[in-house]
Amino acid sequence: MALRASRLMAERLKEMLTRDKLGVKEGFVSSLCKDAARLLEDYFELESPPEVRISAGEEGGYEISVKALASDVKRFETTADFPKPEY
Amino acid sequence: MRKIVVTSGKGGVGKTTVTASLGRKLADMGYRVVMADADVGLNNLDVVTGVDSRVVYDIGDVIAGRCRVFQALVQDHESTAKILPSSGGGEMSAQAFRGVTDSLPECDFLIIDCPAGIENGFHRAVSAAEEAIVVTTPSASAIRDADKVVSLLRAYRLEDISLVVNRVRPDMVARGEMMEAADVARLLRVPAIGVIPEDDCVTLYQQLGRVPSFALSEKAFCLLADNVANRTKKYAEPATFRRRRRWR
């Protein structure tokens, strides 16, 4: 129980400091979610909008994790799949 | 001359105590030290160092041309350091403060005691410095304010920013009820150069203008001064500090 207090405080502060930095613009996370959804929908059949989580990294910077569930992969060809021309 | 500002953002975390103790320890090491109070209106460096009754001129008088800068310096009675007291009121621009610090007689260290907050007083103190020491306690509000101050300091392009975690309770850290200095440093992404334990001696004796050499925090302040003088980033968690028992 006692060991948890300092760890909980560290976690709480980590979130608080990240929120302080990102909280400058309220819609930051929601617009990031929408953009991530738009990108992922080009490649997958998404079951629900993706979840975006941002936290402060151990060595500075940020850790951004995007979690999304998809029912299928969208099939399409890219120019990389085309046969290379022979010279 | 190395110009170091001691700042925090939040008030009451021990900026003035750290300034006074660091300045005295550096002076004890043989360096020529001047401690300048950049807090106009709420000046307390003279009180903490115990020279308040010997102040004749202050930095306001220097700016107004009523005296030369060396006349405003007050000799500390505990060390060879000198104190440049701040005025009890009025306005002081960053340029004027910087002008005074630039005209100081030759010294090795200028330690600037920054006022709390991030307004004009903060800008005044930081713009006259080349290095910064951010003081915080292991409390959530102090760490949050320190984080904002660190972000602001990065914009000043200082040579170095270091952290001092003050008023650490080793017993609470050992029980996991208080964050370790290493955790605070990791959160703020600033290297710690000092971890000062909570010390009743500081509270008690500071009212008399001096902290005795047997105080629990003395060892920590010595290590801090050593880090500043040698530009190193070593520190010891205060759990390792133990007051020596006296056997009779």
Short mmCIF file of C-alpha atoms in Angstrom, two decimals, chain A residues 18-77:
data_model
loop_
_atom_site.label_atom_id
_atom_site.label_comp_id
_atom_site.label_asym_id
_atom_site.label_seq_id
_atom_site.Cartn_x
_atom_site.Cartn_y
_atom_site.Cartn_z
CA THR A 18 1.81 15.90 -20.50
CA ARG A 19 -1.69 17.35 -20.29
CA ASP A 20 -0.25 20.77 -19.44
CA LYS A 21 1.89 20.70 -22.55
CA LEU A 22 -0.78 19.33 -24.85
CA GLY A 23 -3.62 21.22 -23.20
CA VAL A 24 -2.66 24.44 -24.93
CA LYS A 25 -5.09 23.51 -27.66
CA GLU A 26 -8.19 21.70 -26.45
CA GLY A 27 -8.90 19.88 -29.68
CA PHE A 28 -5.40 18.47 -30.14
CA VAL A 29 -6.18 14.85 -29.20
CA SER A 30 -9.59 14.78 -30.90
CA SER A 31 -8.22 16.11 -34.19
CA LEU A 32 -5.32 13.63 -33.96
CA CYS A 33 -7.88 10.82 -33.45
CA LYS A 34 -9.85 11.92 -36.51
CA ASP A 35 -6.73 12.11 -38.68
CA ALA A 36 -5.55 8.70 -37.44
CA ALA A 37 -8.99 7.23 -38.21
CA ARG A 38 -8.99 8.71 -41.73
CA LEU A 39 -5.53 7.27 -42.43
CA LEU A 40 -6.26 3.82 -41.00
CA GLU A 41 -9.59 3.59 -42.84
CA ASP A 42 -7.66 3.69 -46.12
CA TYR A 43 -5.97 0.42 -45.12
CA PHE A 44 -8.39 -1.37 -42.78
CA GLU A 45 -12.10 -1.93 -42.21
CA LEU A 46 -12.20 -0.32 -38.77
CA GLU A 47 -14.68 -1.62 -36.22
CA SER A 48 -14.49 1.50 -34.05
CA PRO A 49 -12.60 4.82 -34.01
CA PRO A 50 -8.96 4.40 -32.93
CA GLU A 51 -7.85 5.22 -29.39
CA VAL A 52 -4.89 7.60 -29.14
CA ARG A 53 -2.84 7.77 -25.96
CA ILE A 54 -0.01 10.27 -25.43
CA SER A 55 2.42 10.15 -22.53
CA ALA A 56 5.78 11.65 -21.64
CA GLY A 57 8.69 9.39 -22.62
CA GLU A 58 11.36 8.26 -20.14
CA GLU A 59 14.16 9.97 -22.06
CA GLY A 60 12.23 13.07 -23.03
CA GLY A 61 9.79 13.48 -25.89
CA TYR A 62 6.45 11.73 -26.06
CA GLU A 63 5.17 8.19 -26.42
CA ILE A 64 2.19 8.05 -28.78
CA SER A 65 0.23 4.83 -28.99
CA VAL A 66 -2.67 4.28 -31.38
CA LYS A 67 -4.94 1.31 -30.73
CA ALA A 68 -7.53 0.30 -33.31
CA LEU A 69 -9.58 -2.81 -34.03
CA ALA A 70 -10.24 -3.78 -37.63
CA SER A 71 -12.41 -6.53 -39.11
CA ASP A 72 -10.55 -6.75 -42.42
CA VAL A 73 -7.66 -5.45 -44.51
CA LYS A 74 -8.52 -3.46 -47.61
CA ARG A 75 -7.05 -5.03 -50.72
CA PHE A 76 -5.48 -2.73 -53.28
CA GLU A 77 -2.45 -2.57 -55.52
#
